[in-house]
C-alpha positions as MATLAB code, in Angstrom:
seq = 'SDLSDTPNMPNRGRKRKRSGKADPTLDLDTTNSALLPFIPNISKDERRKAHHIVARGCGDFITSTISDYSFKTTKPDDSSSPLQVQTSALLVMWSKRKGRSKNRNKKLHKNTLFVLKKRQREHLTAMQCLAKALNCHVGDIATAGIKDMQAITFQFCTARNRSTKDMEAANQKLTTNAIEIGSFVEVDWELTRGENDGNRFRITLRDLKRVEIDPASTAKPRSESFVPCDKAHLQGRVNAIERNGFVNFFGSQRVGVPGSFDEVGVRPFDIGRAMLKGDFDRAIDLLMIGRRVTHANGIHESEEIRNARRVWSESRRDVTKTLSAMPKGNIMSRERCVLQGLKRYRNSRDAFKTIPFSVRLFWINAYQSLVWNSMATRRLEEFGARVVLGDQVRRDDGTVTIVAPDDISRFTIESIVLPLPGYNVEYPQNLKQMYEEFLSNDTVEFKKDAPPEETAKGAYRKLVVRPTNVSVAFPGDTTFPSEVLLGFDLSTGSYATSLLRELMVSTVMR';
ca = [
    -123.841   77.766   43.048;
    -122.972   77.810   46.759;
    -119.230   77.560   46.669;
    -118.941   77.191   50.386;
    -120.489   73.509   49.954;
    -118.141   72.556   46.968;
    -116.221   69.474   47.722;
    -112.810   70.160   49.136;
    -110.751   69.218   46.104;
    -107.922   71.393   44.569;
    -108.145   72.706   41.127;
    -111.708   71.608   40.669;
    -112.630   74.629   38.466;
    -115.959   76.093   38.333;
    -119.274   74.373   37.581;
    -120.633   74.550   34.010;
    -123.765   74.601   32.413;
    -124.879   71.609   30.410;
    -124.234   73.481   27.340;
    -120.583   73.396   28.165;
    -120.041   77.046   28.465;
    -118.854   78.574   31.486;
    -121.547   80.104   33.909;
    -121.208   83.903   33.466;
    -122.214   84.624   37.129;
    -120.514   83.574   40.368;
    -122.896   83.718   43.381;
    -120.022   84.131   46.003;
    -120.699   84.065   49.822;
    -118.263   86.817   50.645;
    -118.170   85.766   54.356;
    -116.709   82.357   53.188;
    -114.823   82.961   49.968;
    -112.940   85.733   48.097;
    -112.303   85.931   44.236;
    -108.898   87.582   43.264;
    -108.350   88.142   39.578;
    -104.994   87.440   37.987;
    -103.317   89.731   35.515;
    -104.255   88.566   31.952;
    -101.981   85.914   30.283;
    -100.377   84.952   33.692;
     -98.332   81.661   33.402;
     -99.379   78.588   35.217;
     -96.161   78.537   37.313;
     -97.019   82.115   38.418;
    -100.508   81.061   39.427;
     -99.130   78.122   41.379;
     -96.859   80.586   43.267;
     -99.983   82.372   44.444;
    -101.583   79.195   45.520;
     -98.455   78.546   47.432;
     -98.354   81.910   49.019;
    -101.992   81.493   50.486;
    -101.305   77.917   51.492;
     -98.171   79.085   53.491;
    -100.020   82.106   54.819;
    -102.868   80.334   56.346;
    -103.542   76.659   56.652;
    -107.495   77.347   57.160;
    -107.832   78.356   53.442;
    -108.098   76.234   50.315;
    -107.675   77.679   46.793;
    -108.603   76.693   43.287;
    -108.269   78.531   39.916;
    -111.213   79.997   37.788;
    -109.820   79.612   34.264;
    -112.369   81.746   32.464;
    -113.123   84.862   34.572;
    -114.026   88.199   33.183;
    -114.572   91.614   34.579;
    -114.922   95.252   33.446;
    -112.497   97.963   34.110;
    -111.211  101.325   32.945;
    -107.618  102.967   32.606;
    -107.066  105.557   35.346;
    -106.604  108.287   32.701;
    -109.271  107.034   30.448;
    -113.002  108.051   30.695;
    -114.252  106.022   27.816;
    -116.527  102.995   28.174;
    -115.322  100.184   30.397;
    -113.067   97.417   28.951;
    -114.021   93.888   29.216;
    -111.029   91.907   30.448;
    -110.938   88.061   29.967;
    -108.436   86.311   32.462;
    -108.206   83.763   35.276;
    -108.976   84.357   38.958;
    -107.794   82.773   42.258;
    -110.802   81.471   44.609;
    -109.956   81.280   48.226;
    -112.345   79.681   50.646;
    -112.484   78.439   54.099;
    -111.179   74.815   54.330;
    -113.881   72.377   55.404;
    -111.195   69.944   56.774;
    -110.231   72.803   59.082;
    -113.692   72.872   60.309;
    -114.378   76.322   58.947;
    -116.886   76.717   56.059;
    -120.576   77.457   57.360;
    -120.039   75.822   60.723;
    -116.567   77.086   61.631;
    -117.675   78.242   65.051;
    -118.663   74.672   65.936;
    -116.451   72.965   68.439;
    -114.376   70.100   66.961;
    -113.139   66.905   68.398;
    -109.306   66.621   69.112;
    -107.237   64.542   67.121;
    -106.809   60.756   67.984;
    -103.855   58.787   68.394;
    -104.264   55.145   67.635;
    -102.348   51.970   66.845;
    -103.037   50.554   63.109;
    -102.380   46.778   62.515;
    -102.418   45.395   58.985;
    -101.569   42.213   57.332;
    -100.643   41.903   53.720;
    -101.883   45.280   52.907;
    -100.114   47.929   50.906;
     -99.794   51.386   52.648;
    -102.119   53.375   50.353;
    -104.730   50.643   50.356;
    -104.673   50.705   54.134;
    -105.064   54.313   54.208;
    -107.994   54.285   51.732;
    -109.749   51.741   53.593;
    -109.252   53.612   56.895;
    -110.385   56.972   55.392;
    -113.535   55.435   54.093;
    -114.342   53.870   57.421;
    -113.708   57.123   59.184;
    -115.421   59.153   56.383;
    -112.557   61.550   55.887;
    -109.748   62.332   53.440;
    -106.654   60.181   53.337;
    -104.740   63.339   54.228;
    -106.574   63.523   57.562;
    -104.616   60.384   58.647;
    -101.133   61.148   59.576;
     -98.280   58.419   59.890;
     -94.686   58.687   60.875;
     -93.562   56.313   57.985;
     -94.696   53.498   55.629;
     -94.731   49.964   56.857;
     -93.888   46.890   54.606;
     -96.645   45.036   52.901;
     -95.217   41.638   53.527;
     -95.525   41.434   57.224;
     -97.922   41.900   60.129;
     -97.074   45.498   61.170;
     -98.159   47.871   64.016;
     -97.734   51.735   63.762;
     -98.902   54.739   65.426;
    -101.262   57.110   63.541;
    -103.268   60.151   64.211;
    -106.798   60.960   62.761;
    -107.676   64.630   62.442;
    -110.947   65.851   64.090;
    -112.158   62.308   65.154;
    -113.136   61.121   68.512;
    -112.604   57.857   70.142;
    -116.114   56.983   69.472;
    -115.672   57.690   65.766;
    -112.524   55.449   65.925;
    -114.544   52.602   67.601;
    -117.146   52.683   65.094;
    -114.726   52.679   62.271;
    -112.972   49.579   63.615;
    -116.251   47.571   63.170;
    -116.042   48.337   59.350;
    -112.548   47.357   59.014;
    -112.700   43.642   59.956;
    -112.951   42.255   56.435;
    -109.921   44.298   55.157;
    -107.199   42.657   57.288;
    -106.891   46.047   59.144;
    -107.537   46.718   62.832;
    -107.191   49.741   64.875;
    -107.099   50.252   68.755;
    -105.542   51.945   71.778;
    -107.409   55.353   71.105;
    -106.149   58.442   72.984;
    -107.186   62.054   72.062;
    -104.456   64.442   71.477;
    -103.968   67.962   70.292;
    -101.141   67.241   67.744;
    -100.548   65.229   64.628;
     -97.749   62.899   63.705;
     -95.356   63.924   60.885;
     -93.089   61.898   58.723;
     -90.019   60.545   60.527;
     -91.365   61.258   63.911;
     -90.708   57.757   65.271;
     -87.752   56.940   67.160;
     -87.281   53.385   65.597;
     -88.771   50.141   65.024;
     -89.024   46.788   66.899;
     -88.967   43.572   64.835;
     -90.115   39.953   65.752;
     -89.024   37.562   63.096;
     -89.312   33.753   62.826;
     -86.669   32.154   60.707;
     -87.457   28.578   59.397;
     -85.904   25.856   57.262;
     -82.504   27.143   58.256;
     -79.522   26.056   56.249;
     -76.070   27.600   55.736;
     -73.489   27.567   52.845;
     -70.536   25.257   53.217;
     -67.666   25.983   50.946;
     -65.710   22.731   50.004;
     -62.087   23.344   51.122;
     -60.686   20.611   48.694;
     -62.220   22.258   45.754;
     -59.795   23.830   43.185;
     -62.418   25.569   41.299;
     -62.889   29.387   41.213;
     -65.179   30.152   42.810;
     -64.988   27.175   44.917;
     -68.015   24.717   45.121;
     -70.719   25.504   47.672;
     -73.530   23.414   49.083;
     -76.222   23.941   51.585;
     -76.020   22.069   54.993;
     -78.271   22.286   58.116;
     -77.424   25.463   60.151;
     -76.391   24.602   63.798;
     -77.314   26.559   66.759;
     -73.726   27.730   67.503;
     -73.131   29.191   63.929;
     -76.249   31.100   64.105;
     -75.604   32.578   67.708;
     -72.124   33.509   66.439;
     -73.512   35.499   63.481;
     -76.012   37.247   65.771;
     -73.194   38.126   68.112;
     -71.044   39.538   65.368;
     -73.918   41.861   64.071;
     -74.699   43.107   67.596;
     -71.027   43.907   68.136;
     -70.134   45.274   64.735;
     -73.359   46.279   63.138;
     -74.274   46.047   59.386;
     -74.106   48.282   56.259;
     -77.216   50.408   56.427;
     -78.491   49.596   52.931;
     -82.014   50.488   51.915;
     -83.981   47.198   51.411;
     -85.696   45.817   48.321;
     -89.015   47.348   49.726;
     -87.644   50.654   48.931;
     -85.454   50.197   45.791;
     -87.011   46.907   44.393;
     -85.849   43.601   43.834;
     -82.538   42.877   41.846;
     -82.607   41.778   38.213;
     -83.054   43.431   34.817;
     -86.160   45.358   33.620;
     -87.163   42.353   31.567;
     -87.017   39.946   34.619;
     -88.666   42.175   37.261;
     -90.298   44.953   35.495;
     -90.693   48.517   36.805;
     -89.023   49.274   40.304;
     -89.850   52.277   42.423;
     -86.785   53.940   41.565;
     -87.705   53.998   37.813;
     -90.894   56.034   38.532;
     -88.856   58.410   40.740;
     -86.256   58.863   38.152;
     -88.843   59.954   35.746;
     -90.565   62.401   38.140;
     -87.270   63.990   38.765;
     -86.771   64.613   35.104;
     -90.231   66.068   34.932;
     -91.492   63.429   32.527;
     -94.893   62.550   34.095;
     -96.066   60.716   30.713;
     -93.281   58.356   31.284;
     -93.801   58.162   35.071;
     -97.536   57.153   34.505;
     -96.527   54.712   31.779;
     -94.050   53.038   34.115;
     -96.668   52.835   36.942;
     -99.197   51.179   34.489;
     -96.317   48.771   33.178;
     -95.843   47.613   36.752;
     -93.768   44.888   38.393;
     -93.450   41.353   37.156;
     -92.395   40.133   40.585;
     -93.358   41.875   43.874;
     -90.470   40.821   46.025;
     -87.322   38.580   46.115;
     -89.264   35.321   46.362;
     -90.614   35.605   42.925;
     -94.487   36.211   43.785;
     -95.955   37.511   40.588;
     -99.085   39.782   40.200;
    -102.304   38.127   39.498;
    -103.595   37.717   35.885;
    -106.435   40.187   36.503;
    -103.866   42.926   37.249;
    -101.760   41.828   34.308;
    -104.755   41.975   32.007;
    -105.428   45.654   33.050;
    -101.862   46.579   32.440;
    -102.134   44.904   28.885;
    -105.335   46.908   28.165;
    -103.421   50.197   28.876;
    -100.624   49.337   26.567;
    -102.564   47.751   23.847;
    -105.241   50.524   23.824;
    -102.610   53.205   23.588;
    -103.385   54.771   26.924;
    -107.115   54.587   26.666;
    -108.246   55.590   30.152;
    -111.718   54.535   30.008;
    -110.886   51.057   28.777;
    -108.200   50.582   31.302;
    -110.344   51.603   34.198;
    -113.077   49.139   33.057;
    -110.461   46.295   32.982;
    -109.223   46.846   36.463;
    -110.101   44.406   39.267;
    -112.685   45.748   41.771;
    -112.126   46.872   45.164;
    -108.892   48.522   46.487;
    -106.463   46.671   44.204;
    -104.336   48.822   42.031;
    -105.178   51.896   44.152;
    -102.374   54.091   42.901;
    -103.154   53.062   39.213;
    -106.845   53.728   39.611;
    -106.239   57.223   41.347;
    -104.027   58.542   38.534;
    -106.251   57.315   35.661;
    -109.121   58.909   37.174;
    -106.952   62.191   37.421;
    -106.193   61.767   33.635;
    -109.881   61.586   32.944;
    -110.506   64.701   34.988;
    -107.470   66.806   34.082;
    -106.265   65.549   30.688;
    -102.804   66.324   32.032;
    -100.248   64.015   33.188;
     -98.763   66.229   35.699;
    -102.061   67.148   37.359;
    -103.118   63.639   37.136;
    -100.074   62.388   38.967;
    -100.585   64.859   41.676;
    -103.925   63.270   42.579;
    -101.875   60.489   44.258;
    -101.281   61.295   47.831;
     -98.040   63.305   48.338;
     -96.533   60.721   50.619;
     -96.758   58.049   47.929;
     -95.242   60.345   45.428;
     -92.446   61.267   47.695;
     -91.789   57.476   48.241;
     -90.802   57.020   44.550;
     -88.395   60.189   44.781;
     -87.058   58.651   47.950;
     -86.593   55.387   46.167;
     -84.367   56.935   43.460;
     -82.356   58.610   46.277;
     -81.998   55.313   48.000;
     -80.567   53.731   44.793;
     -77.916   56.302   44.625;
     -77.091   55.908   48.305;
     -76.836   52.128   48.057;
     -74.532   52.517   44.983;
     -72.309   55.165   46.739;
     -72.098   53.085   50.074;
     -70.918   50.117   48.029;
     -68.324   52.313   46.261;
     -67.244   53.839   49.570;
     -66.649   50.525   51.085;
     -64.853   49.091   47.914;
     -62.495   52.193   47.678;
     -61.529   52.912   51.341;
     -62.683   49.735   53.349;
     -64.123   50.033   57.036;
     -61.959   52.802   58.291;
     -62.361   56.670   58.424;
     -60.348   58.366   55.707;
     -59.744   62.152   54.503;
     -62.846   63.301   52.643;
     -65.337   61.289   54.710;
     -68.359   63.122   56.161;
     -69.221   62.288   59.885;
     -71.885   63.201   62.268;
     -70.588   64.854   65.571;
     -72.090   64.430   68.953;
     -74.139   67.551   68.507;
     -75.733   66.285   65.290;
     -73.829   68.397   62.876;
     -72.304   66.937   59.817;
     -68.767   67.782   58.917;
     -65.806   66.802   56.655;
     -63.133   64.813   58.492;
     -59.921   66.852   59.095;
     -56.539   65.104   59.343;
     -56.330   65.619   63.149;
     -59.819   64.121   63.668;
     -59.525   60.846   61.917;
     -58.550   58.956   65.160;
     -61.623   60.485   67.061;
     -64.138   58.662   64.722;
     -65.114   55.180   63.767;
     -67.025   53.761   60.844;
     -70.342   54.360   62.790;
     -69.862   58.003   62.733;
     -69.508   58.106   58.905;
     -72.708   59.421   57.042;
     -73.324   59.499   53.296;
     -75.872   61.947   51.663;
     -79.001   61.113   49.981;
     -78.717   63.484   46.837;
     -80.719   66.558   47.066;
     -80.252   70.380   46.851;
     -79.555   70.948   50.305;
     -76.609   68.531   50.943;
     -72.970   68.581   50.330;
     -71.256   65.565   48.840;
     -68.077   64.058   50.442;
     -64.911   64.955   48.847;
     -63.770   61.502   48.325;
     -67.253   60.457   46.600;
     -68.129   63.812   45.100;
     -67.141   62.824   41.503;
     -68.994   59.367   41.808;
     -72.158   61.007   43.033;
     -72.060   63.739   40.160;
     -71.427   61.095   37.486;
     -74.142   58.891   38.716;
     -76.792   61.720   38.494;
     -75.297   63.049   35.169;
     -75.772   59.615   33.531;
     -79.350   59.603   34.613;
     -79.694   63.280   33.654;
     -81.110   64.202   37.094;
     -80.655   67.432   38.716;
     -81.924   68.554   42.055;
     -83.163   72.065   41.979;
     -84.414   74.057   44.900;
     -86.957   76.132   42.853;
     -88.494   72.945   41.171;
     -91.945   71.730   42.098;
     -91.909   69.119   45.102;
     -92.837   66.477   42.582;
     -89.507   67.089   40.781;
     -86.829   67.470   43.455;
     -85.770   66.627   46.923;
     -83.872   68.246   49.759;
     -81.660   65.444   50.647;
     -80.476   64.157   54.040;
     -77.553   62.295   55.656;
     -77.683   58.740   56.446;
     -75.315   56.585   58.618;
     -73.206   54.153   56.683;
     -73.187   51.486   59.495;
     -75.817   50.854   62.275;
     -76.064   48.436   65.029;
     -79.192   46.751   66.390;
     -80.036   47.250   69.950;
     -82.147   44.926   72.291;
     -81.256   41.855   70.348;
     -82.583   38.553   71.493;
     -82.477   34.973   69.900;
     -84.447   32.056   71.031;
     -84.366   28.333   69.787;
     -87.574   26.632   70.501;
     -86.739   22.969   71.373;
     -83.456   21.882   72.638;
     -81.663   20.718   69.378;
     -78.288   21.379   67.817;
     -79.970   21.930   64.547;
     -83.045   23.977   65.238;
     -85.934   24.125   62.681;
     -86.792   27.672   63.554;
     -85.260   30.634   65.379;
     -87.187   33.595   66.945;
     -85.048   36.900   66.421;
     -85.969   40.211   67.978;
     -84.100   43.552   67.734;
     -84.676   47.248   67.587;
     -83.530   49.451   64.620;
     -83.366   53.189   64.333;
     -85.876   55.146   62.042;
     -85.326   54.188   58.223;
     -83.067   51.103   58.891;
     -84.225   47.844   57.257;
     -84.582   44.462   59.003;
     -84.008   42.714   55.462;
     -80.446   44.472   55.351;
     -79.643   43.084   58.740;
     -80.857   39.525   57.783;
     -78.808   39.768   54.565;
     -75.691   40.389   56.823;
     -76.857   37.529   59.219;
     -76.978   35.119   56.374;
     -73.730   36.386   54.767;
     -75.549   36.261   51.388;
     -76.459   38.136   48.322;
     -79.774   39.639   47.991;
     -80.875   37.005   45.353;
     -79.711   34.095   47.679;
];
């Protein structure tokens, strides 16, 4: 077969005859591919290292493994008849996505920067719709981050090797998917994760009430009631947050809604924890069990989705039956992707890797976020809103250091950072034992040499952040407004839901 025309899909193996036996010949186009035999009985981990070496050395190549390759050889000091060696081989080809293959000398379009608008669309579903309209891979579309499903969102994206005309044509196909694209500009670069400076929010608050505590009550806790929220009270709360900031908790979009497993089902950090343990059978089961509620206001999944999940459980992981039971269209895109991977690879780890890396990384980040939220709570409970010995702070030059006795007065709570756990971070001296106990209880360990689906580098995150460009407007001139228009900017990775929680001086569930 002509391997240069083989679809660009990793670990696809070699075409087989209908008899089910391997094709004994490989008609390789030596100008577009190379076949490198491995030593016999090489482990899968060692083969993976070879793939990574090629990928790091040249992004214009793609690789796959030929699992049943044979060749003849003789020992250097042996003149006897050749030996037949059965082994595996590394197949290296030009990447079609890099424009190489047969037409690699053809001039390509530049990348196109554009704005994506979506409404009530989950990130992966939106990317799949966009990739289909552009006739490209999901990996050809780059974003700086993931936007919330429960909002109307705008974000910058780049599309690899697509012209503005391609983008305009694709936009005509997206009108029925609650997705729009526009503001096309050709560029010679691609966006990378975390490359945005921050986010601008416009939020409308309606049906405003506030909690009033009965001063005459002797009960503990004292009785509470809801009363209309007046303009002065709300303006005062906004001013306080603008002046003092708020705790930089990760929101429920990242870690999931509060509640027990029986109440809310699987949350993102559950899947991330299984991945970090290398238990991909469990990770897939958790993905298929799914959530019982999708966010804090209690919206449940549709009966059609719940039925597909029941089929998975009751059929004892029957992939074919579950795929048949899934709703049509782009619903359950992650679940469909991993089940199709199971059908192809018969291996949970490889099947899980068919999900885009950014989505897999989201689940690991969710577990890191759970740890961070817990440590931030412990930090404030133990030491309050002041800088103490053992804290980690970020200096003006961006470096992170442990606070020394002489430096305490130089820093404020806005200077304090806490690490997201990983193999490349140091834990603060005053919280190190708490971090280690948390990870030990979950039997999670971050190792530098582990596969990317089972580890994380870690990072440092500010404990307290302040919004900028804050605006508040009250339509109509009443003491008790029916709605409020709130606007503000947050730095990258900070959550508007955490600001709103502080604004309402409320628990997550309230």
